[in-house]
Coordinates of C-alpha atoms in Angstrom, one line a residue:
M16 CA 50.7 -33.8 -11.7
K17 CA 47.0 -33.8 -12.0
I18 CA 44.8 -31.7 -9.8
N19 CA 42.7 -33.6 -7.3
F20 CA 39.0 -33.7 -8.1
Q21 CA 37.9 -32.2 -4.8
Y22 CA 40.3 -29.2 -5.4
K23 CA 38.6 -28.7 -8.8
I24 CA 35.3 -28.4 -7.0
A25 CA 36.7 -25.9 -4.5
I26 CA 38.2 -23.8 -7.4
I27 CA 34.9 -23.7 -9.3
V28 CA 33.1 -22.6 -6.1
V29 CA 35.6 -19.8 -5.5
L30 CA 35.4 -18.6 -9.1
F31 CA 31.6 -18.6 -9.0
G32 CA 31.7 -16.7 -5.8
T33 CA 34.1 -14.2 -7.2
Q34 CA 31.7 -13.4 -10.1
I35 CA 28.9 -12.8 -7.6
T36 CA 31.1 -10.7 -5.4
I37 CA 31.9 -8.3 -8.2
A38 CA 28.3 -7.4 -8.4
Q39 CA 28.3 -6.5 -4.7
K40 CA 30.3 -4.0 -2.7
K41 CA 34.0 -4.8 -2.9
D42 CA 34.6 -4.4 0.9
E43 CA 31.6 -6.6 1.9
N44 CA 32.8 -9.7 3.7
I45 CA 30.4 -12.6 3.6
G46 CA 32.8 -15.1 5.0
T47 CA 33.9 -18.5 3.6
E48 CA 32.5 -22.0 3.9
V49 CA 33.8 -25.3 2.5
V50 CA 31.1 -27.6 1.2
N51 CA 31.9 -31.2 0.5
V52 CA 29.5 -32.7 -2.1
V53 CA 29.3 -36.5 -1.9
K54 CA 27.0 -38.3 -4.3
A55 CA 27.0 -41.8 -5.8
Y56 CA 27.6 -41.7 -9.5
T57 CA 24.5 -42.9 -11.5
P58 CA 25.4 -43.2 -15.2
T59 CA 22.8 -42.4 -17.9
I60 CA 22.7 -42.8 -21.6
S61 CA 23.7 -39.2 -22.1
D62 CA 27.0 -39.8 -20.2
A63 CA 28.3 -41.9 -23.1
F64 CA 30.4 -39.8 -25.5
K65 CA 32.9 -40.4 -28.3
V66 CA 36.6 -40.0 -27.5
K67 CA 37.8 -36.8 -29.1
E68 CA 40.5 -37.0 -31.8
T69 CA 42.5 -34.3 -30.0
P70 CA 42.0 -34.8 -26.3
T71 CA 42.3 -31.9 -23.9
L72 CA 45.2 -32.5 -21.5
D73 CA 44.7 -31.2 -18.1
D74 CA 48.3 -31.2 -17.0
E75 CA 50.4 -28.4 -15.3
D76 CA 53.6 -29.4 -17.2
N77 CA 52.1 -28.8 -20.7
S78 CA 54.1 -26.2 -22.5
K79 CA 52.5 -23.5 -24.5
K80 CA 52.4 -24.2 -28.2
E81 CA 54.0 -21.7 -30.5
A82 CA 51.9 -20.0 -33.1
I83 CA 52.7 -21.1 -36.6
Q84 CA 51.9 -19.0 -39.7
Y85 CA 50.7 -20.9 -42.9
S86 CA 50.7 -19.5 -46.4
I87 CA 49.3 -21.1 -49.6
F88 CA 50.7 -20.7 -53.0
S89 CA 48.0 -21.5 -55.5
F90 CA 48.0 -21.6 -59.3
P91 CA 45.3 -22.7 -61.8
V92 CA 45.4 -26.3 -63.1
A93 CA 43.5 -27.3 -66.2
S94 CA 41.1 -30.3 -65.6
T95 CA 38.6 -32.1 -67.7
F96 CA 37.0 -34.0 -64.8
T97 CA 33.2 -33.7 -64.7
P98 CA 31.5 -35.1 -61.5
S99 CA 28.5 -37.4 -62.2
K100 CA 25.2 -36.8 -60.5
G101 CA 24.4 -38.7 -57.4
K102 CA 22.0 -41.7 -57.7
A103 CA 19.9 -43.1 -54.9
A104 CA 20.5 -46.7 -54.2
G105 CA 17.7 -48.9 -55.4
V106 CA 15.7 -51.2 -53.2
E107 CA 14.4 -54.4 -54.8
N108 CA 10.7 -54.7 -54.2
G109 CA 8.7 -57.9 -54.5
A110 CA 6.5 -58.2 -57.5
K111 CA 3.1 -56.8 -56.8
E112 CA 0.2 -59.1 -57.7
K113 CA -2.2 -57.6 -60.2
L114 CA -5.8 -57.4 -59.1
F115 CA -8.5 -58.3 -61.6
S116 CA -12.1 -57.2 -61.4
N117 CA -13.7 -60.4 -62.8
Y118 CA -13.2 -64.2 -62.5
A119 CA -14.7 -67.5 -63.7
T120 CA -14.4 -70.8 -61.9
L121 CA -15.3 -74.3 -63.2
A122 CA -14.7 -77.6 -61.3
A123 CA -16.0 -81.2 -61.5
G124 CA -15.7 -84.2 -59.2
N125 CA -17.0 -87.6 -58.2
Y126 CA -20.7 -88.1 -57.4
G127 CA -21.3 -86.1 -60.7
T128 CA -20.5 -82.9 -58.9
I129 CA -20.3 -79.7 -60.9
N130 CA -19.3 -76.3 -59.4
A131 CA -19.3 -73.1 -61.4
E132 CA -19.0 -69.4 -60.6
L133 CA -18.9 -66.3 -62.7
F134 CA -18.4 -62.8 -61.3
V135 CA -18.2 -59.6 -63.5
T136 CA -18.2 -56.0 -62.5
Q137 CA -17.6 -52.7 -64.3
T138 CA -17.0 -49.2 -63.1
L139 CA -19.0 -46.6 -65.0
E140 CA -18.8 -42.8 -65.0
N141 CA -19.3 -40.6 -61.9
G142 CA -18.6 -43.4 -59.5
D143 CA -21.3 -45.7 -60.7
Y144 CA -20.8 -49.4 -61.0
V145 CA -22.6 -52.5 -62.1
G146 CA -22.0 -56.2 -61.4
A147 CA -23.4 -59.6 -61.6
M148 CA -22.7 -63.1 -60.2
L149 CA -23.8 -66.6 -61.3
R150 CA -23.3 -69.6 -59.0
H151 CA -24.1 -73.2 -59.5
L152 CA -23.4 -76.4 -57.4
S153 CA -25.0 -79.7 -58.2
S154 CA -24.5 -83.4 -57.6
Q155 CA -26.0 -86.5 -59.1
G156 CA -26.0 -88.3 -55.7
G157 CA -25.1 -91.9 -55.1
I158 CA -24.8 -92.2 -51.3
K159 CA -24.3 -95.7 -50.2
N160 CA -27.4 -97.6 -49.0
V161 CA -29.8 -94.8 -49.9
E162 CA -32.9 -96.2 -51.7
L163 CA -34.5 -92.9 -52.9
K164 CA -33.0 -90.2 -55.2
D165 CA -30.4 -88.1 -53.4
N166 CA -29.3 -85.7 -56.1
F167 CA -29.4 -81.9 -55.5
S168 CA -28.7 -78.6 -57.2
N169 CA -28.3 -75.0 -56.2
T170 CA -28.3 -72.2 -58.8
A171 CA -28.4 -68.4 -58.1
I172 CA -27.9 -65.3 -60.1
D173 CA -27.5 -61.8 -58.6
A174 CA -27.2 -58.4 -60.2
I175 CA -26.3 -55.0 -58.6
Y176 CA -26.1 -51.4 -59.7
G177 CA -24.9 -48.6 -57.5
S178 CA -23.0 -45.4 -57.0
K179 CA -20.5 -44.2 -54.5
S180 CA -19.2 -40.8 -53.5
N181 CA -18.0 -39.0 -50.4
K182 CA -21.5 -37.6 -49.6
L183 CA -23.8 -40.3 -50.9
S184 CA -23.6 -43.9 -51.8
W185 CA -26.4 -46.2 -52.8
N186 CA -27.0 -49.6 -54.5
G187 CA -29.9 -51.7 -55.7
D188 CA -29.7 -55.5 -56.2
L189 CA -32.0 -58.1 -57.8
G190 CA -31.6 -61.9 -57.4
Y191 CA -33.1 -65.3 -58.1
Q192 CA -32.2 -68.6 -56.6
R193 CA -33.5 -72.1 -57.4
Q194 CA -32.7 -75.2 -55.3
T195 CA -33.7 -78.8 -55.7
Y196 CA -33.4 -81.5 -53.0
N197 CA -34.8 -84.9 -52.2
W198 CA -36.3 -86.3 -48.9
Y199 CA -34.2 -89.4 -49.2
G200 CA -33.9 -90.1 -45.4
L201 CA -36.2 -93.2 -45.0
D202 CA -35.9 -95.4 -42.0
A203 CA -34.9 -98.9 -43.1
S204 CA -37.6 -100.5 -40.9
L205 CA -40.2 -99.3 -43.4
Y206 CA -39.0 -101.5 -46.2
E207 CA -36.3 -104.0 -45.1
N208 CA -38.8 -106.8 -44.2
L209 CA -40.9 -106.4 -47.4
L210 CA -40.9 -108.7 -50.4
P211 CA -38.8 -107.4 -53.3
S212 CA -42.0 -106.6 -55.3
D213 CA -43.7 -104.9 -52.4
K214 CA -40.5 -103.0 -51.6
D215 CA -40.3 -101.7 -55.2
L216 CA -44.0 -100.7 -55.1
F217 CA -43.5 -98.9 -51.8
L218 CA -40.4 -97.0 -52.9
N219 CA -41.7 -96.2 -56.4
G220 CA -44.8 -94.6 -54.8
I221 CA -42.6 -91.9 -53.1
N222 CA -41.7 -88.8 -55.0
P223 CA -39.1 -87.2 -52.7
K224 CA -38.3 -84.1 -54.9
Q225 CA -38.6 -80.6 -53.4
T226 CA -37.9 -77.4 -55.2
Y227 CA -37.3 -74.0 -53.5
Q228 CA -37.4 -70.7 -55.4
N229 CA -36.5 -67.2 -54.1
I230 CA -36.8 -63.9 -55.8
Y231 CA -35.6 -60.8 -54.0
L232 CA -35.1 -57.1 -54.5
G233 CA -33.2 -54.9 -52.2
G234 CA -31.3 -51.6 -51.7
R235 CA -29.1 -49.6 -49.5
L236 CA -28.7 -45.8 -49.0
A237 CA -25.9 -44.1 -47.0
L238 CA -25.2 -40.4 -46.4
G239 CA -21.7 -39.2 -45.6
E240 CA -22.4 -36.1 -43.6
S241 CA -25.9 -36.3 -42.1
V242 CA -27.8 -37.2 -39.0
F243 CA -29.4 -39.8 -41.2
K244 CA -26.8 -42.6 -41.3
D245 CA -28.1 -45.2 -43.7
A246 CA -31.1 -47.4 -44.6
T247 CA -31.6 -50.8 -46.0
I248 CA -34.7 -52.4 -47.5
K249 CA -35.3 -55.9 -48.9
F250 CA -38.3 -57.7 -50.3
S251 CA -38.3 -61.4 -51.0
H252 CA -40.8 -64.0 -52.3
F253 CA -40.0 -67.6 -51.3
S254 CA -42.0 -70.5 -52.7
D255 CA -41.7 -74.3 -53.2
A256 CA -43.1 -77.1 -55.4
F257 CA -46.0 -77.6 -53.0
S258 CA -47.6 -74.2 -53.6
S259 CA -46.2 -72.8 -50.4
A260 CA -45.5 -69.0 -50.6
E261 CA -43.9 -66.5 -48.3
N262 CA -43.5 -62.7 -48.7
R263 CA -41.2 -60.7 -46.5
F264 CA -40.4 -57.0 -46.4
V265 CA -37.7 -55.6 -44.1
A266 CA -36.7 -51.9 -43.7
K267 CA -34.0 -50.8 -41.3
P268 CA -33.2 -47.0 -41.2
S269 CA -30.8 -45.6 -38.7
M270 CA -29.7 -42.2 -37.3
Q271 CA -26.5 -41.2 -35.6
F272 CA -25.1 -37.9 -34.1
E273 CA -22.8 -36.8 -31.3
V274 CA -23.5 -34.5 -28.3
M275 CA -20.5 -33.6 -26.1
D276 CA -18.4 -36.5 -27.2
V277 CA -21.3 -38.9 -26.7
K278 CA -22.4 -40.8 -29.8
L279 CA -26.2 -41.2 -30.0
K280 CA -27.7 -43.8 -32.3
T281 CA -31.2 -44.9 -33.1
N282 CA -32.2 -47.9 -35.2
F283 CA -35.7 -48.5 -36.5
V284 CA -37.0 -51.9 -37.7
L285 CA -40.0 -52.7 -39.8
D286 CA -40.3 -56.5 -40.5
Y287 CA -43.4 -57.7 -42.3
L288 CA -44.0 -61.4 -42.9
N289 CA -46.9 -63.2 -44.6
G290 CA -47.1 -66.8 -45.8
S291 CA -49.1 -69.9 -46.3
F292 CA -48.8 -73.7 -46.7
Q293 CA -51.3 -75.6 -48.9
K294 CA -51.6 -78.4 -46.4
D295 CA -50.8 -79.4 -42.9
Y296 CA -48.9 -82.6 -42.2
F297 CA -51.9 -84.9 -41.8
T298 CA -54.8 -83.3 -43.7
G299 CA -55.4 -81.0 -46.6
T300 CA -56.1 -78.0 -44.4
E301 CA -54.4 -74.8 -45.5
R302 CA -52.1 -73.1 -43.0
K303 CA -51.5 -69.4 -42.9
Y304 CA -49.2 -67.1 -40.8
G305 CA -48.3 -63.5 -40.7
Y306 CA -46.5 -61.0 -38.4
T307 CA -45.6 -57.3 -38.5
N308 CA -42.8 -56.4 -36.1
V309 CA -42.0 -52.7 -35.4
G310 CA -38.8 -52.0 -33.5
F311 CA -37.2 -48.9 -31.9
Q312 CA -33.6 -49.2 -30.6
P313 CA -32.0 -46.0 -29.2
S314 CA -28.6 -46.2 -27.6
F315 CA -25.7 -43.9 -26.7
Q316 CA -22.0 -44.7 -26.8
I317 CA -19.1 -43.3 -24.7
N318 CA -15.5 -43.9 -25.8
R319 CA -12.5 -43.2 -23.6
D320 CA -8.8 -44.1 -23.9
D321 CA -9.1 -47.5 -22.2
F322 CA -12.8 -48.3 -22.3
S323 CA -16.0 -47.9 -24.3
V324 CA -19.6 -48.5 -23.3
N325 CA -22.8 -48.7 -25.2
V326 CA -26.1 -48.4 -23.4
G327 CA -29.4 -48.9 -25.1
V328 CA -32.8 -50.5 -25.1
G329 CA -34.9 -52.3 -27.7
V330 CA -38.6 -51.9 -27.9
F331 CA -40.6 -54.1 -30.2
Y332 CA -44.3 -54.5 -30.9
S333 CA -45.4 -57.7 -32.7
M334 CA -48.8 -57.8 -34.4
A335 CA -49.9 -61.3 -35.5
A336 CA -52.2 -61.8 -38.4
A337 CA -54.4 -64.9 -39.2
S338 CA -52.3 -67.9 -38.2
G339 CA -52.4 -71.6 -37.7
N340 CA -50.6 -70.9 -34.4
S341 CA -53.3 -70.5 -31.8
E342 CA -50.7 -68.9 -29.4
A343 CA -50.0 -66.0 -31.9
K344 CA -50.9 -62.7 -30.2
N345 CA -50.1 -59.0 -30.3
K346 CA -47.3 -58.4 -27.8
L347 CA -44.9 -55.7 -26.6
F348 CA -41.3 -56.7 -26.0
I349 CA -38.5 -54.7 -24.2
Y350 CA -34.9 -55.8 -24.3
P351 CA -31.6 -54.7 -22.9
N352 CA -28.8 -53.6 -25.3
I353 CA -25.7 -53.0 -23.1
T354 CA -22.2 -53.7 -24.2
G355 CA -18.8 -52.5 -23.0
S356 CA -15.0 -53.2 -23.2
Y357 CA -12.0 -52.3 -21.2
K358 CA -8.3 -52.5 -22.1
V359 CA -6.8 -54.2 -19.2
V360 CA -3.3 -54.4 -20.8
G361 CA -3.5 -52.4 -24.0
D362 CA -4.2 -54.6 -26.9
L363 CA -2.8 -57.6 -25.1
M364 CA -5.9 -58.1 -22.9
I365 CA -9.3 -56.6 -23.5
A366 CA -12.2 -57.5 -21.2
Y367 CA -15.7 -57.2 -22.6
A368 CA -19.2 -57.9 -21.5
G369 CA -22.8 -57.4 -22.6
A370 CA -26.4 -58.1 -22.1
E371 CA -28.5 -58.1 -25.3
G372 CA -31.9 -59.2 -26.4
E373 CA -33.9 -59.2 -29.6
L374 CA -37.1 -60.4 -31.3
K375 CA -36.0 -62.9 -34.0
Q376 CA -38.5 -63.3 -36.8
N377 CA -38.3 -66.9 -38.0
T378 CA -39.3 -67.6 -41.6
Y379 CA -39.9 -70.7 -43.8
Q380 CA -37.0 -69.6 -46.0
D381 CA -34.6 -69.5 -43.0
F382 CA -35.8 -72.9 -41.8
A383 CA -35.4 -74.4 -45.3
Q384 CA -31.8 -73.0 -45.7
E385 CA -30.8 -74.4 -42.3
N386 CA -32.4 -77.8 -42.9
F387 CA -33.2 -78.6 -46.6
F388 CA -35.5 -81.5 -45.5
V389 CA -38.2 -79.7 -43.6
S390 CA -41.8 -80.4 -44.6
P391 CA -43.9 -77.6 -46.1
T392 CA -46.3 -77.8 -43.1
L393 CA -44.5 -75.8 -40.5
T394 CA -45.6 -73.5 -37.7
V395 CA -43.8 -70.2 -38.2
A396 CA -43.5 -67.8 -35.2
P397 CA -40.9 -65.3 -33.8
T398 CA -38.5 -66.2 -31.1
D399 CA -38.3 -64.0 -28.0
Q400 CA -34.6 -63.9 -27.0
K401 CA -35.1 -62.3 -23.6
F402 CA -31.4 -61.8 -22.9
D403 CA -27.9 -63.0 -23.8
V404 CA -25.5 -62.1 -21.0
Y405 CA -21.8 -62.7 -21.7
V406 CA -18.4 -61.9 -20.5
G407 CA -15.1 -62.5 -22.2
L408 CA -11.4 -61.7 -22.8
K409 CA -9.7 -61.1 -26.1
G410 CA -6.3 -59.9 -27.2
K411 CA -2.8 -61.1 -28.1
L412 CA -0.5 -63.7 -26.6
A413 CA 2.2 -62.4 -29.0
N414 CA 2.4 -60.2 -32.0
T415 CA 1.2 -63.0 -34.2
I416 CA -1.1 -64.9 -31.9
G417 CA -4.6 -63.7 -30.9
Y418 CA -7.2 -65.2 -28.6
N419 CA -10.8 -64.8 -27.6
I420 CA -12.7 -66.6 -24.8
R421 CA -16.3 -66.0 -23.8
G422 CA -18.9 -67.4 -21.5
S423 CA -22.6 -66.7 -21.9
V424 CA -26.1 -67.4 -20.6
K425 CA -29.0 -67.1 -23.0
N426 CA -32.7 -67.3 -22.3
E427 CA -35.0 -67.8 -25.3
D428 CA -38.8 -68.2 -25.3
N429 CA -40.4 -69.9 -28.2
K430 CA -37.1 -71.2 -29.6
A431 CA -37.5 -73.2 -32.8
L432 CA -36.2 -76.8 -32.7
F433 CA -36.1 -79.2 -35.6
K434 CA -37.7 -82.6 -34.9
N435 CA -38.3 -85.7 -37.1
N436 CA -41.9 -86.0 -38.3
V437 CA -43.9 -89.1 -37.4
Y438 CA -44.8 -91.8 -39.9
D439 CA -48.4 -93.0 -40.2
A440 CA -49.4 -95.4 -43.0
L441 CA -53.0 -94.1 -42.7
N442 CA -52.0 -90.5 -43.3
T443 CA -54.4 -89.0 -45.9
N444 CA -51.6 -86.6 -47.0
T445 CA -49.6 -89.0 -49.1
S446 CA -46.8 -86.6 -50.2
G447 CA -43.1 -87.4 -50.6
Y448 CA -42.4 -86.0 -47.2
T449 CA -44.9 -87.9 -45.0
N450 CA -42.9 -91.1 -44.6
G451 CA -41.0 -90.1 -41.5
N452 CA -38.4 -88.6 -43.9
S453 CA -38.9 -84.9 -43.1
F454 CA -38.6 -82.5 -40.2
G455 CA -41.1 -80.2 -38.5
V456 CA -40.5 -77.4 -36.0
V457 CA -41.4 -77.4 -32.4
Y458 CA -41.1 -74.4 -30.0
D459 CA -40.0 -74.4 -26.4
N460 CA -38.4 -72.2 -23.8
V461 CA -34.7 -72.9 -23.8
K462 CA -31.9 -71.7 -21.6
T463 CA -28.4 -72.2 -22.9
V464 CA -25.1 -72.0 -21.0
S465 CA -22.3 -71.6 -23.5
F466 CA -18.5 -71.3 -23.4
F467 CA -16.5 -70.3 -26.5
G468 CA -12.7 -70.2 -27.1
E469 CA -10.7 -69.3 -30.2
L470 CA -7.0 -69.0 -31.0
K471 CA -5.6 -67.6 -34.2
A472 CA -1.9 -67.5 -35.2
D473 CA 0.0 -66.0 -38.2
F474 CA 3.3 -67.8 -37.8
S475 CA 4.6 -65.9 -40.9
K476 CA 3.1 -64.3 -44.0
N477 CA 3.0 -67.9 -45.4
V478 CA 1.5 -69.8 -42.5
S479 CA -1.7 -69.2 -40.6
F480 CA -3.5 -71.4 -38.2
G481 CA -6.8 -71.2 -36.2
I482 CA -8.7 -73.3 -33.8
N483 CA -12.0 -72.7 -32.0
G484 CA -14.5 -74.6 -29.9
T485 CA -18.0 -74.1 -28.5
F486 CA -19.5 -76.0 -25.5
N487 CA -23.2 -75.7 -24.9
S488 CA -25.6 -77.0 -22.1
Y489 CA -29.3 -76.8 -22.7
A490 CA -32.3 -76.7 -20.4
T491 CA -35.8 -77.1 -21.9
K492 CA -39.2 -76.4 -20.3
N493 CA -41.6 -78.7 -22.2
E494 CA -39.6 -80.8 -24.6
K495 CA -37.5 -83.8 -23.5
E496 CA -34.4 -82.6 -25.2
A497 CA -33.1 -79.6 -27.2
W498 CA -33.7 -81.5 -30.4
N499 CA -30.8 -81.6 -32.9
L500 CA -28.7 -79.1 -31.0
P501 CA -25.1 -80.4 -30.4
G502 CA -23.3 -79.9 -27.1
I503 CA -19.9 -79.5 -28.7
K504 CA -18.5 -77.9 -31.8
L505 CA -14.8 -77.8 -32.7
G506 CA -13.1 -76.5 -35.7
S507 CA -9.6 -75.9 -37.0
T508 CA -8.0 -74.4 -40.1
L509 CA -4.5 -74.3 -41.6
D510 CA -3.4 -72.2 -44.6
L511 CA 0.0 -72.4 -46.3
I512 CA 1.8 -70.6 -49.1
L513 CA 4.3 -73.1 -50.1
T514 CA 6.0 -71.2 -53.0
S515 CA 5.2 -68.3 -55.3
K516 CA 3.2 -70.8 -57.4
W517 CA 1.9 -73.4 -54.8
Y518 CA -0.5 -73.0 -51.9
A519 CA -2.5 -75.4 -49.7
G520 CA -4.9 -75.5 -46.8
A521 CA -6.9 -77.8 -44.6
N522 CA -9.8 -77.6 -42.2
V523 CA -11.4 -80.1 -39.9
F524 CA -14.6 -79.7 -37.7
F525 CA -16.1 -81.9 -35.1
V526 CA -19.8 -81.9 -34.0
G527 CA -20.9 -83.7 -30.9
Q528 CA -23.9 -85.9 -30.3
R529 CA -27.5 -84.7 -31.0
K530 CA -30.9 -86.1 -29.9
D531 CA -34.0 -86.7 -32.0
Q532 CA -37.1 -89.0 -31.9
Y533 CA -38.5 -91.5 -34.4
T534 CA -42.2 -92.4 -34.3
N535 CA -44.1 -95.0 -36.3
I536 CA -47.7 -94.6 -35.4
S537 CA -49.1 -97.3 -37.8
M538 CA -47.1 -100.0 -36.1
A539 CA -48.1 -98.9 -32.7
E540 CA -44.4 -98.7 -31.8
P541 CA -43.3 -96.7 -28.8
I542 CA -41.5 -93.4 -29.5
K543 CA -37.8 -94.1 -30.0
D544 CA -35.3 -91.6 -28.6
V545 CA -32.4 -91.6 -31.1
T546 CA -28.9 -90.4 -30.4
L547 CA -27.0 -89.2 -33.5
D548 CA -23.4 -90.0 -33.2
S549 CA -20.8 -87.3 -33.1
Y550 CA -18.7 -86.8 -36.3
F551 CA -15.7 -85.1 -37.7
D552 CA -15.1 -83.9 -41.3
L553 CA -11.7 -83.4 -42.8
N554 CA -11.3 -81.2 -45.9
A555 CA -8.2 -80.0 -47.8
H556 CA -7.2 -78.2 -50.9
V557 CA -4.1 -77.5 -52.9
G558 CA -3.6 -75.0 -55.7
Y559 CA -1.1 -74.1 -58.4
K560 CA -0.9 -70.5 -59.9
H561 CA 0.1 -71.1 -63.5
N562 CA 0.3 -67.3 -64.0
E563 CA -1.4 -64.2 -62.7
R564 CA -4.6 -65.0 -64.4
L565 CA -5.0 -68.8 -64.3
T566 CA -5.0 -71.1 -61.2
F567 CA -5.6 -74.8 -61.0
F568 CA -6.9 -76.4 -57.8
L569 CA -7.7 -79.7 -56.2
K570 CA -10.2 -80.0 -53.3
G571 CA -11.1 -82.9 -51.1
N572 CA -14.1 -83.1 -48.7
N573 CA -14.8 -85.7 -46.0
L574 CA -11.4 -87.2 -46.6
A575 CA -11.8 -89.5 -43.6
N576 CA -14.7 -91.1 -45.4
Q577 CA -17.0 -90.7 -42.4
N578 CA -20.5 -92.1 -43.1
Y579 CA -22.1 -89.8 -40.6
Q580 CA -25.7 -88.5 -40.3
R581 CA -26.2 -84.7 -40.3
W582 CA -29.9 -85.3 -39.6
L583 CA -31.8 -88.5 -38.6
N584 CA -31.6 -91.1 -41.5
Y585 CA -29.7 -88.6 -43.7
P586 CA -26.2 -89.9 -44.3
V587 CA -23.8 -87.7 -46.3
Q588 CA -21.5 -88.4 -49.3
G589 CA -18.2 -90.2 -48.6
V590 CA -14.9 -88.9 -50.0
Q591 CA -15.5 -86.1 -52.4
V592 CA -12.8 -84.9 -54.9
L593 CA -13.1 -81.8 -57.0
V594 CA -10.7 -80.7 -59.7
G595 CA -11.0 -77.2 -61.3
A596 CA -9.6 -74.0 -62.5
N597 CA -10.0 -70.3 -61.8
Y598 CA -9.5 -67.6 -64.5
K599 CA -9.2 -63.8 -63.7
F600 CA -9.8 -61.2 -66.3
D601 CA -10.6 -57.6 -67.0
F602 CA -12.8 -56.1 -69.8

């Protein structure tokens, strides 16, 4: 017969009281009281236990076990058994891919395209290293319905020498780049109504070739444990085939230290620019420009568990030298530099915002790299980005899916816009770019409202996908349109590792409509507003890893064969196929 649970409680209480009573006077009577404890049973993880092999029986009828005496009679036994040592179970690891310090790539395709790269590096004693890179991309042209030469080439060589240690790291680099392009974007109305002989005479009288050259020298210095954080310097000399020349020197030292968990940082900027063009667009008058911008950007940063904030200001003073721009003046600029982020839900949702401004120094080199078909007759001046205010959210929808969305309002004074140059048959400057086939730069105050969204997903270690989009709305002060700026940009990428030997990938991008103008002064035609159609470009590649050193690949660009115009009267090449190989090696 089992004892009732309530009786157990009473017995425990009595025993506990007896122990206390022993410590008191034996004849002290404190009385008795029955307490009934009633509580709902709430199980927890700790309540779970294993069933004992020999359970304790709580039964009054259990008889007392008799004590049993054991004795062992032992005697030695000869044995030749020798136990083997234990061995840890092995775990099979995947083969680790060997990393090589150098590589060479060579590929060829239609349109007479050649693509070659060579990268070599070598580690020396005491943490020193040296490296060099050679790159070349060229095409013989052949775009459909283009009357002028449309071949191009781009060759660059870079060399670097540096040293790296815990306390000090530095490097110096030297480079040279040569590019050739052609102003092949003629408007068909200039020659389509001419007699064959007159057409040939007109086209043969145009030399559309342009050559850009850039020589640069730079360096970087960083200290591991010092208030002085790092400094970068760079000097470049940019020139072209029309005796244009531009020199630029940029130095950016910075300091950083902490005071009571607050990180203080100060950036300094010295940006010197000087250049000249041999002619302006209509006459042989030389054009010169020059600016020296000095900047000071102090800021402090506060980091906490869930949020961080950076508060600073930028102060710039711009000094203008002799210039063809009559509006060039010495000016003082003050900009906000405020950013912050807050973890709303850990890493799943992070809110961020900011208000930033800066003085952007435009250069002939930057214009030429963004639009290869600019004329060497530009007006060069800095852009005053008064502010860029933005708010956004970023984080993860799942462990393998990340997102980023942002909205912004940007206000820029003196923003540079590319615009098609006018054609005048009576122009005394009869160069290869004065046939309405080049672009100039106009400046205007532009406000931009923008929305950006991005999604990235790594479905597995073998499959990754990304998609992004930018939507812009522009408001100009003087110009009719924000010339050649698209309202929509979309892009998507997909990368696949098919097997240990095969891989593939694809990317597609979409660019919305843009606006430009075409003007033929000699025909007394009215100015024509031109809308450049939106376009998309589909690219893909597939590769085969023959071994750890040698890889073969096949690339395709503009696979949809879209005959779109990136700039007015400048169609692009159709389907482009490139076959090549990459070889990795060590010295």
